[in-house]
mmCIF file of C-alpha atoms and ligand atoms in Angstrom:
data_model
loop_
_atom_site.group_PDB
_atom_site.id
_atom_site.type_symbol
_atom_site.label_atom_id
_atom_site.label_comp_id
_atom_site.label_asym_id
_atom_site.label_seq_id
_atom_site.Cartn_x
_atom_site.Cartn_y
_atom_site.Cartn_z
ATOM 1 C CA GLN A 1 188.056 202.346 -3.374
ATOM 2 C CA LYS A 2 190.609 203.814 -5.708
ATOM 3 C CA LYS A 3 193.544 202.582 -3.377
ATOM 4 C CA ARG A 4 192.158 198.923 -3.634
ATOM 5 C CA PRO A 5 190.656 198.655 -6.879
ATOM 6 C CA TRP A 6 190.882 194.559 -6.468
ATOM 7 C CA ARG A 7 187.940 194.885 -3.512
ATOM 8 C CA ASN A 8 185.311 195.414 -5.936
ATOM 9 C CA LYS A 9 186.314 192.761 -8.305
ATOM 10 C CA LEU A 10 186.403 190.316 -5.218
ATOM 11 C CA ARG A 11 182.853 191.591 -3.935
ATOM 12 C CA LYS A 12 181.594 191.029 -7.337
ATOM 13 C CA GLU A 13 183.286 187.245 -7.230
ATOM 14 C CA LYS A 14 181.711 186.574 -4.113
ATOM 15 C CA ALA A 15 178.143 187.772 -4.914
ATOM 16 C CA LYS A 16 178.510 185.835 -8.116
ATOM 17 C CA GLU A 17 179.728 182.900 -6.180
ATOM 18 C CA ALA A 18 176.840 183.105 -3.666
ATOM 19 C CA ALA A 19 174.118 183.467 -6.323
ATOM 20 C CA LYS A 20 175.655 180.284 -8.062
ATOM 21 C CA LYS A 21 175.598 178.046 -4.906
ATOM 22 C CA GLU A 22 172.002 179.228 -4.204
ATOM 23 C CA LYS A 23 170.806 178.494 -7.663
ATOM 24 C CA GLU A 24 172.437 175.102 -7.188
ATOM 25 C CA GLU A 25 170.691 174.498 -3.922
ATOM 26 C CA MET A 26 167.546 175.219 -5.693
ATOM 27 C CA GLY A 27 168.241 173.144 -8.565
ATOM 28 C CA GLU A 28 164.788 172.172 -9.736
ATOM 29 C CA MET A 29 163.432 175.920 -9.676
ATOM 30 C CA ASP A 30 164.542 176.453 -13.079
ATOM 31 C CA VAL A 31 161.485 174.262 -13.774
ATOM 32 C CA ILE A 32 159.382 176.771 -12.972
ATOM 33 C CA GLY A 33 160.928 180.190 -14.335
ATOM 34 C CA GLU A 34 163.847 182.464 -13.575
ATOM 35 C CA GLY A 35 164.444 186.223 -14.454
ATOM 36 C CA ASP A 36 162.862 187.494 -10.969
ATOM 37 C CA ASP A 37 165.514 187.891 -8.695
ATOM 38 C CA GLY A 38 164.861 189.745 -5.483
ATOM 39 C CA ASP A 39 161.582 189.906 -5.923
ATOM 40 C CA LYS A 40 159.761 188.472 -2.692
ATOM 41 C CA LYS A 41 156.496 187.848 -3.731
ATOM 42 C CA LYS A 42 157.586 185.798 -6.570
ATOM 43 C CA LYS A 43 159.853 184.081 -4.383
ATOM 44 C CA LYS A 44 157.143 182.999 -2.084
ATOM 45 C CA LYS A 45 155.177 181.611 -5.237
ATOM 46 C CA LYS A 46 157.509 179.916 -6.042
ATOM 47 C CA LYS A 47 158.276 178.069 -2.847
ATOM 48 C CA LYS A 48 154.349 176.837 -3.294
ATOM 49 C CA LYS A 49 155.292 175.896 -6.540
ATOM 50 C CA ARG A 50 158.020 173.528 -4.992
ATOM 51 C CA ALA A 51 156.015 170.457 -4.699
ATOM 52 C CA ASN A 52 155.082 170.669 -8.171
ATOM 53 C CA ALA A 53 158.583 171.092 -9.114
ATOM 54 C CA VAL A 54 159.943 168.301 -7.295
ATOM 55 C CA LEU A 55 157.141 166.101 -9.244
ATOM 56 C CA ASP A 56 158.209 167.218 -12.442
ATOM 57 C CA GLU A 57 161.948 166.149 -11.292
ATOM 58 C CA ILE A 58 161.319 162.997 -10.553
ATOM 59 C CA ILE A 59 159.173 161.988 -13.249
ATOM 60 C CA ARG A 60 162.441 163.655 -15.288
ATOM 61 C CA ASP A 61 164.669 161.493 -13.099
ATOM 62 C CA GLY A 62 162.430 158.525 -14.704
ATOM 63 C CA LYS A 63 162.928 159.413 -18.020
ATOM 64 C CA ALA A 64 166.688 160.183 -17.648
ATOM 65 C CA ALA A 65 167.084 156.849 -15.894
ATOM 66 C CA ARG A 66 165.666 155.055 -19.262
ATOM 67 C CA GLU A 67 167.436 157.254 -21.627
ATOM 68 C CA LYS A 68 170.743 156.681 -20.124
ATOM 69 C CA GLU A 69 169.715 153.025 -20.421
ATOM 70 C CA GLU A 70 169.294 153.119 -24.084
ATOM 71 C CA GLY A 71 172.418 155.052 -24.590
ATOM 72 C CA GLU A 72 171.156 158.228 -25.008
ATOM 73 C CA GLU A 73 172.777 161.690 -23.491
ATOM 74 C CA GLU A 74 172.066 162.148 -20.055
ATOM 75 C CA MET A 75 169.351 165.082 -19.210
ATOM 76 C CA GLU A 76 171.197 168.214 -17.675
ATOM 77 C CA GLY A 77 170.964 168.830 -14.198
ATOM 78 C CA VAL A 78 168.994 165.736 -12.921
ATOM 79 C CA GLU A 79 171.943 163.901 -11.920
ATOM 80 C CA GLU A 80 172.124 162.716 -8.103
ATOM 81 C CA GLY A 81 173.666 164.992 -6.089
ATOM 82 C CA ALA A 82 172.558 168.083 -8.343
ATOM 83 C CA VAL A 83 170.630 169.090 -5.887
ATOM 84 C CA GLY A 84 172.587 169.119 -2.557
ATOM 85 C CA ASP A 85 169.960 169.607 0.186
ATOM 86 C CA THR A 86 169.280 166.798 1.947
ATOM 87 C CA LYS A 87 166.091 167.605 3.343
ATOM 88 C CA LEU A 88 164.705 168.065 -0.544
ATOM 89 C CA GLU A 89 166.007 164.559 -0.996
ATOM 90 C CA ASP A 90 164.134 163.081 1.821
ATOM 91 C CA ALA A 91 161.093 165.325 0.822
ATOM 92 C CA LYS A 92 161.476 163.688 -2.947
ATOM 93 C CA GLU A 93 162.109 160.367 -1.874
ATOM 94 C CA LYS A 94 158.454 160.377 0.245
ATOM 95 C CA ILE A 95 156.579 161.981 -2.777
ATOM 96 C CA ARG A 96 158.353 159.162 -5.280
ATOM 97 C CA SER A 97 157.414 156.527 -2.670
ATOM 98 C CA GLY A 98 154.016 157.784 -1.934
ATOM 99 C CA ILE A 99 153.157 157.864 -5.943
ATOM 100 C CA PHE A 100 154.742 154.202 -6.068
ATOM 101 C CA ARG A 101 152.365 153.019 -3.358
ATOM 102 C CA TYR A 102 149.448 154.767 -5.198
ATOM 103 C CA ILE A 103 149.770 153.471 -8.476
ATOM 104 C CA ASN A 104 150.676 150.046 -7.195
ATOM 105 C CA GLU A 105 147.122 149.966 -5.267
ATOM 106 C CA GLN A 106 145.725 150.949 -8.336
ATOM 107 C CA LEU A 107 147.090 148.179 -10.321
ATOM 108 C CA TYR A 108 146.106 145.717 -7.662
ATOM 109 C CA THR A 109 142.417 146.989 -7.389
ATOM 110 C CA VAL A 110 141.253 147.687 -10.747
ATOM 111 C CA LYS A 111 140.606 145.754 -14.072
ATOM 112 C CA SER A 112 143.370 145.918 -16.458
ATOM 113 C CA ALA A 113 141.058 147.998 -18.957
ATOM 114 C CA ASP A 114 141.339 150.867 -16.306
ATOM 115 C CA ALA A 115 144.946 150.303 -15.743
ATOM 116 C CA VAL A 116 145.243 150.834 -19.384
ATOM 117 C CA GLU A 117 143.527 154.392 -19.177
ATOM 118 C CA LEU A 118 145.233 155.360 -16.111
ATOM 119 C CA PHE A 119 148.329 154.990 -18.296
ATOM 120 C CA LYS A 120 146.939 156.758 -21.113
ATOM 121 C CA ASN A 121 146.153 159.500 -19.449
ATOM 122 C CA GLU A 122 149.237 160.034 -16.948
ATOM 123 C CA PRO A 123 151.580 158.239 -18.944
ATOM 124 C CA ASP A 124 154.609 159.523 -16.601
ATOM 125 C CA SER A 125 153.083 158.158 -13.716
ATOM 126 C CA PHE A 126 154.222 154.888 -14.871
ATOM 127 C CA TRP A 127 158.027 155.394 -14.741
ATOM 128 C CA ALA A 128 157.251 156.538 -11.029
ATOM 129 C CA TYR A 129 156.057 153.111 -10.636
ATOM 130 C CA HIS A 130 158.383 151.635 -12.321
ATOM 131 C CA GLU A 131 161.302 153.221 -10.399
ATOM 132 C CA GLY A 132 159.501 152.218 -7.170
ATOM 133 C CA PHE A 133 159.171 148.704 -7.984
ATOM 134 C CA ALA A 134 162.940 148.419 -9.003
ATOM 135 C CA GLN A 135 163.658 149.849 -5.288
ATOM 136 C CA GLN A 136 161.386 147.553 -3.962
ATOM 137 C CA THR A 137 162.708 144.248 -5.890
ATOM 138 C CA LYS A 138 166.651 145.300 -4.720
ATOM 139 C CA LYS A 139 166.021 144.617 -1.083
ATOM 140 C CA TRP A 140 164.701 141.351 -2.282
ATOM 141 C CA PRO A 141 167.015 138.302 -1.407
ATOM 142 C CA ASN A 142 165.326 136.166 -3.611
ATOM 143 C CA HIS A 143 163.749 137.801 -6.839
ATOM 144 C CA PRO A 144 161.643 134.611 -8.585
ATOM 145 C CA LEU A 145 162.265 135.926 -11.674
ATOM 146 C CA ARG A 146 166.037 134.911 -11.247
ATOM 147 C CA LEU A 147 164.871 131.062 -10.692
ATOM 148 C CA ILE A 148 162.764 131.288 -14.011
ATOM 149 C CA ILE A 149 165.485 132.516 -15.961
ATOM 150 C CA GLN A 150 167.558 130.030 -14.639
ATOM 151 C CA TRP A 151 165.124 127.095 -15.825
ATOM 152 C CA LEU A 152 164.581 128.679 -19.109
ATOM 153 C CA LEU A 153 168.727 128.744 -19.418
ATOM 154 C CA GLY A 154 167.982 124.795 -19.085
ATOM 155 C CA LYS A 155 165.526 124.294 -21.464
ATOM 156 C CA ASP A 156 166.550 123.365 -24.863
ATOM 157 C CA SER A 157 166.760 126.204 -27.090
ATOM 158 C CA GLY A 158 164.187 127.704 -29.417
ATOM 159 C CA LYS A 159 160.853 127.914 -27.321
ATOM 160 C CA VAL A 160 158.617 130.491 -28.091
ATOM 161 C CA VAL A 161 158.047 132.285 -24.521
ATOM 162 C CA PHE A 162 155.466 134.887 -23.571
ATOM 163 C CA ASP A 163 156.322 137.243 -20.523
ATOM 164 C CA LEU A 164 153.217 138.722 -19.727
ATOM 165 C CA GLY A 165 153.817 141.865 -17.394
ATOM 166 C CA CYS A 166 157.276 141.608 -18.040
ATOM 167 C CA GLY A 167 158.337 145.172 -16.678
ATOM 168 C CA GLU A 168 162.064 145.532 -18.093
ATOM 169 C CA ALA A 169 161.789 142.701 -20.014
ATOM 170 C CA LYS A 170 164.724 140.834 -17.986
ATOM 171 C CA ILE A 171 163.739 137.651 -19.301
ATOM 172 C CA ALA A 172 164.266 138.624 -22.937
ATOM 173 C CA GLU A 173 167.368 140.256 -21.727
ATOM 174 C CA ALA A 174 168.774 137.120 -20.239
ATOM 175 C CA VAL A 175 168.037 134.296 -22.644
ATOM 176 C CA GLY A 176 166.792 136.257 -25.557
ATOM 177 C CA ASN A 177 169.655 134.725 -27.824
ATOM 178 C CA ARG A 178 168.391 131.440 -26.950
ATOM 179 C CA HIS A 179 164.637 131.407 -26.967
ATOM 180 C CA ASP A 180 162.163 133.164 -28.822
ATOM 181 C CA VAL A 181 160.641 135.679 -25.928
ATOM 182 C CA ARG A 182 157.790 137.859 -26.466
ATOM 183 C CA SER A 183 157.751 140.399 -23.822
ATOM 184 C CA PHE A 184 154.332 142.453 -22.964
ATOM 185 C CA ASP A 185 153.488 144.898 -20.500
ATOM 186 C CA LEU A 186 150.989 147.924 -20.134
ATOM 187 C CA VAL A 187 153.702 150.591 -20.963
ATOM 188 C CA ALA A 188 156.995 149.824 -23.031
ATOM 189 C CA VAL A 189 160.158 151.007 -20.843
ATOM 190 C CA ASN A 190 162.359 149.523 -23.365
ATOM 191 C CA GLU A 191 162.414 148.636 -26.949
ATOM 192 C CA ARG A 192 162.253 145.001 -25.987
ATOM 193 C CA VAL A 193 158.486 145.492 -24.504
ATOM 194 C CA THR A 194 155.196 145.340 -26.520
ATOM 195 C CA ALA A 195 152.743 147.553 -24.975
ATOM 196 C CA CYS A 196 149.416 145.967 -24.359
ATOM 197 C CA ASP A 197 147.035 144.600 -21.735
ATOM 198 C CA MET A 198 147.743 141.057 -21.597
ATOM 199 C CA ALA A 199 144.314 139.936 -21.253
ATOM 200 C CA HIS A 200 144.301 140.645 -25.319
ATOM 201 C CA LEU A 201 147.494 140.012 -26.381
ATOM 202 C CA PRO A 202 148.398 140.570 -30.305
ATOM 203 C CA GLU A 203 149.337 137.087 -31.003
ATOM 204 C CA LYS A 204 147.813 133.675 -32.763
ATOM 205 C CA ASP A 205 146.192 130.658 -30.891
ATOM 206 C CA GLY A 206 148.513 128.182 -29.780
ATOM 207 C CA VAL A 207 151.885 129.982 -30.877
ATOM 208 C CA ALA A 208 153.735 129.632 -27.155
ATOM 209 C CA ASP A 209 155.619 126.791 -25.162
ATOM 210 C CA ILE A 210 155.965 128.830 -22.205
ATOM 211 C CA VAL A 211 154.048 131.463 -20.506
ATOM 212 C CA VAL A 212 155.168 133.047 -17.713
ATOM 213 C CA PHE A 213 153.472 135.561 -14.947
ATOM 214 C CA CYS A 214 156.351 136.665 -13.014
ATOM 215 C CA LEU A 215 154.421 139.032 -9.743
ATOM 216 C CA SER A 216 152.129 140.422 -12.741
ATOM 217 C CA LEU A 217 148.803 138.657 -11.965
ATOM 218 C CA MET A 218 147.772 142.486 -10.890
ATOM 219 C CA GLY A 219 144.435 143.365 -12.423
ATOM 220 C CA THR A 220 140.809 142.238 -10.667
ATOM 221 C CA ASN A 221 140.331 140.608 -13.989
ATOM 222 C CA LEU A 222 142.581 137.543 -13.188
ATOM 223 C CA LEU A 223 140.225 135.077 -15.151
ATOM 224 C CA ASP A 224 141.226 137.401 -18.474
ATOM 225 C CA PHE A 225 144.622 136.685 -17.894
ATOM 226 C CA ILE A 226 144.941 133.008 -17.267
ATOM 227 C CA LYS A 227 142.354 132.320 -20.392
ATOM 228 C CA GLU A 228 144.667 134.338 -22.262
ATOM 229 C CA ALA A 229 147.791 133.020 -21.267
ATOM 230 C CA ARG A 230 146.009 129.250 -22.226
ATOM 231 C CA ARG A 231 144.670 130.725 -25.865
ATOM 232 C CA VAL A 232 148.228 131.430 -26.842
ATOM 233 C CA LEU A 233 149.544 128.392 -25.381
ATOM 234 C CA LYS A 234 149.913 125.307 -27.198
ATOM 235 C CA THR A 235 148.581 122.016 -25.934
ATOM 236 C CA GLY A 236 150.940 120.820 -23.617
ATOM 237 C CA GLY A 237 152.720 124.170 -23.329
ATOM 238 C CA ILE A 238 154.035 125.137 -20.012
ATOM 239 C CA LEU A 239 152.189 128.050 -17.704
ATOM 240 C CA LYS A 240 154.365 129.443 -14.960
ATOM 241 C CA ILE A 241 153.160 132.158 -11.975
ATOM 242 C CA ALA A 242 155.212 133.192 -9.553
ATOM 243 C CA GLU A 243 153.171 135.060 -6.791
ATOM 244 C CA VAL A 244 153.723 136.588 -3.553
ATOM 245 C CA THR A 245 153.019 134.151 -0.831
ATOM 246 C CA SER A 246 150.693 136.608 0.918
ATOM 247 C CA ARG A 247 148.310 137.357 -1.749
ATOM 248 C CA PHE A 248 146.714 133.804 -1.885
ATOM 249 C CA VAL A 249 143.615 133.097 0.512
ATOM 250 C CA ASN A 250 144.613 129.575 -0.455
ATOM 251 C CA PRO A 251 147.028 128.127 -2.369
ATOM 252 C CA LYS A 252 145.509 125.059 -3.365
ATOM 253 C CA VAL A 253 142.202 126.272 -3.910
ATOM 254 C CA PHE A 254 144.263 128.938 -6.410
ATOM 255 C CA VAL A 255 145.664 125.579 -8.103
ATOM 256 C CA GLU A 256 142.358 124.043 -8.559
ATOM 257 C CA ALA A 257 140.750 126.847 -10.113
ATOM 258 C CA VAL A 258 143.460 127.337 -12.407
ATOM 259 C CA CYS A 259 143.493 123.730 -13.486
ATOM 260 C CA LYS A 260 139.618 123.727 -14.050
ATOM 261 C CA LEU A 261 140.008 126.139 -16.167
ATOM 262 C CA GLY A 262 141.958 123.737 -18.569
ATOM 263 C CA PHE A 263 145.188 122.853 -17.030
ATOM 264 C CA ALA A 264 147.181 120.238 -15.149
ATOM 265 C CA VAL A 265 149.128 121.457 -12.124
ATOM 266 C CA HIS A 266 152.671 119.972 -12.889
ATOM 267 C CA GLU A 267 154.385 121.580 -9.744
ATOM 268 C CA ARG A 268 153.689 124.012 -6.866
ATOM 269 C CA LYS A 269 156.685 125.026 -5.009
ATOM 270 C CA ALA A 270 157.696 127.548 -2.112
ATOM 271 C CA VAL A 271 160.460 129.392 -3.535
ATOM 272 C CA THR A 272 160.996 131.124 0.273
ATOM 273 C CA ASP A 273 158.545 132.403 2.564
ATOM 274 C CA TYR A 274 157.891 135.426 0.309
ATOM 275 C CA PHE A 275 157.118 133.404 -2.982
ATOM 276 C CA ILE A 276 155.370 130.701 -4.645
ATOM 277 C CA ILE A 277 156.214 129.405 -8.077
ATOM 278 C CA MET A 278 153.550 127.403 -9.677
ATOM 279 C CA GLN A 279 153.876 125.119 -13.043
ATOM 280 C CA PHE A 280 150.893 124.276 -15.086
ATOM 281 C CA THR A 281 150.417 122.227 -18.414
ATOM 282 C CA LYS A 282 147.953 123.277 -20.998
ATOM 283 C CA ILE A 283 145.758 120.297 -21.724
ATOM 284 C CA GLU A 284 142.730 120.097 -24.056
ATOM 285 C CA LYS A 285 139.788 119.831 -21.426
ATOM 286 C CA VAL A 286 138.287 122.654 -19.816
ATOM 287 C CA GLU A 287 136.336 121.544 -16.797
ATOM 288 C CA ASN A 288 134.543 124.772 -15.786
ATOM 289 C CA LYS A 289 134.993 128.138 -17.489
ATOM 290 C CA ARG A 290 134.558 130.028 -13.976
ATOM 291 C CA PRO A 291 136.001 128.373 -11.342
ATOM 292 C CA TYR A 292 135.848 128.929 -7.509
ATOM 293 C CA GLY A 293 138.891 129.969 -5.739
ATOM 294 C CA LEU A 294 140.494 132.068 -8.772
ATOM 295 C CA VAL A 295 141.238 135.285 -6.590
ATOM 296 C CA LEU A 296 144.215 136.898 -5.299
ATOM 297 C CA LYS A 297 144.570 139.525 -2.571
ATOM 298 C CA PRO A 298 146.172 142.695 -3.542
ATOM 299 C CA CYS A 299 150.182 143.301 -2.775
ATOM 300 C CA LEU A 300 150.039 146.769 -1.031
ATOM 301 C CA TYR A 301 153.586 148.026 0.190
ATOM 302 C CA LYS A 302 154.169 149.534 3.702
ATOM 303 C CA LYS A 303 154.802 153.247 4.095
ATOM 304 C CA ARG A 304 158.440 153.944 4.631
HETATM 305 N N1 LIG B 1 157.549 140.212 -14.652
HETATM 306 C C1 LIG B 1 158.713 141.638 -13.803
HETATM 307 C C2 LIG B 1 157.310 142.876 -13.377
HETATM 308 C C3 LIG B 1 156.698 142.500 -12.357
HETATM 309 S S1 LIG B 1 155.775 144.156 -11.733
HETATM 310 C C4 LIG B 1 159.608 141.098 -12.677
HETATM 311 O O1 LIG B 1 159.136 140.039 -12.463
HETATM 312 O O2 LIG B 1 160.632 141.773 -12.388
HETATM 313 C C5 LIG B 1 154.431 143.610 -12.487
HETATM 314 C C6 LIG B 1 154.217 144.298 -13.928
HETATM 315 O O3 LIG B 1 152.938 143.588 -14.517
HETATM 316 C C7 LIG B 1 154.041 145.811 -13.910
HETATM 317 O O4 LIG B 1 155.202 146.400 -14.866
HETATM 318 C C8 LIG B 1 152.766 146.175 -14.322
HETATM 319 O O5 LIG B 1 153.143 147.147 -15.580
HETATM 320 C C9 LIG B 1 152.483 144.692 -15.270
HETATM 321 N N2 LIG B 1 151.160 144.841 -15.621
HETATM 322 C C10 LIG B 1 150.167 144.387 -14.417
HETATM 323 N N3 LIG B 1 148.918 144.611 -15.177
HETATM 324 C C11 LIG B 1 149.336 144.240 -16.621
HETATM 325 C C12 LIG B 1 148.357 143.798 -17.883
HETATM 326 N N4 LIG B 1 146.910 143.857 -17.779
HETATM 327 N N5 LIG B 1 148.818 144.137 -19.144
HETATM 328 C C13 LIG B 1 150.595 144.105 -18.765
HETATM 329 N N6 LIG B 1 151.147 144.367 -17.905
HETATM 330 C C14 LIG B 1 150.207 144.189 -16.745
#
């Protein structure tokens, strides 16, 4: 040993390196506590908690993405690639998509008041949902939101536009300097969004020129949403609905039902095979307060 004093130093360095590598590979293990190296029992326990840690990280990922967007500093250790374990990444992706599909299904099958409760109790789950939705839309060749934004750009400026179920409030982002866009969603993912249930908007009667529901008619209390849209609209104001084609039992019957609530249909057109955009104008006369046919099927995503 004395003859080769560098040897020990080298060994120490190697050991240090190996430990560092292991730590990196186990990235999210940090979440569930450190300082028990070599203790096999505890390591086993750690493994058990791994699924929880992964979930925590997914939620942190969502938050980190939001904070990044807001120009804040990125959270430590949650950047892509920090984990460096493809199996773990795959597992995370599966859990992520599972959470998305679960919450998505909830939103389509409960009344909006229950959706409000869901996010009140589990505020972080909204990020998982939100991220999942963004992932889905990335695959779409034609997001109806783009067409709605184009349409709004063609309008005279200064319109009061309500974006109900706005998600990231992309409409306000795109045309907010041209129109007075007010964006509402169950949870506010950025400063453009006002958090509320769109069945009860914090707005006065007859203030809006345009109300948009872009893929947001999710709760089973559809009637409440349409009525609320009509309440905030001026007479002669425009209601735009973009929805997934497969959600309609019969688009014609749906249009008739909306009309009975005090609207005139202006246009109904298929964007692609996937989406339909409808445009209505608010009229004075309400023919039926609970019309037949005002239903939409839930839009459930397939397991990937
Ligand atoms: N309009 C956006 C987002 C569509 S995703 C776009 O086209 O990209 C559907 C959105 O509707 C989700 O963000 C969901 O939270 C919202 N939403 C569903 N029910 C709602 C309700 N009752 N009140 C407010 N927002 C609602």
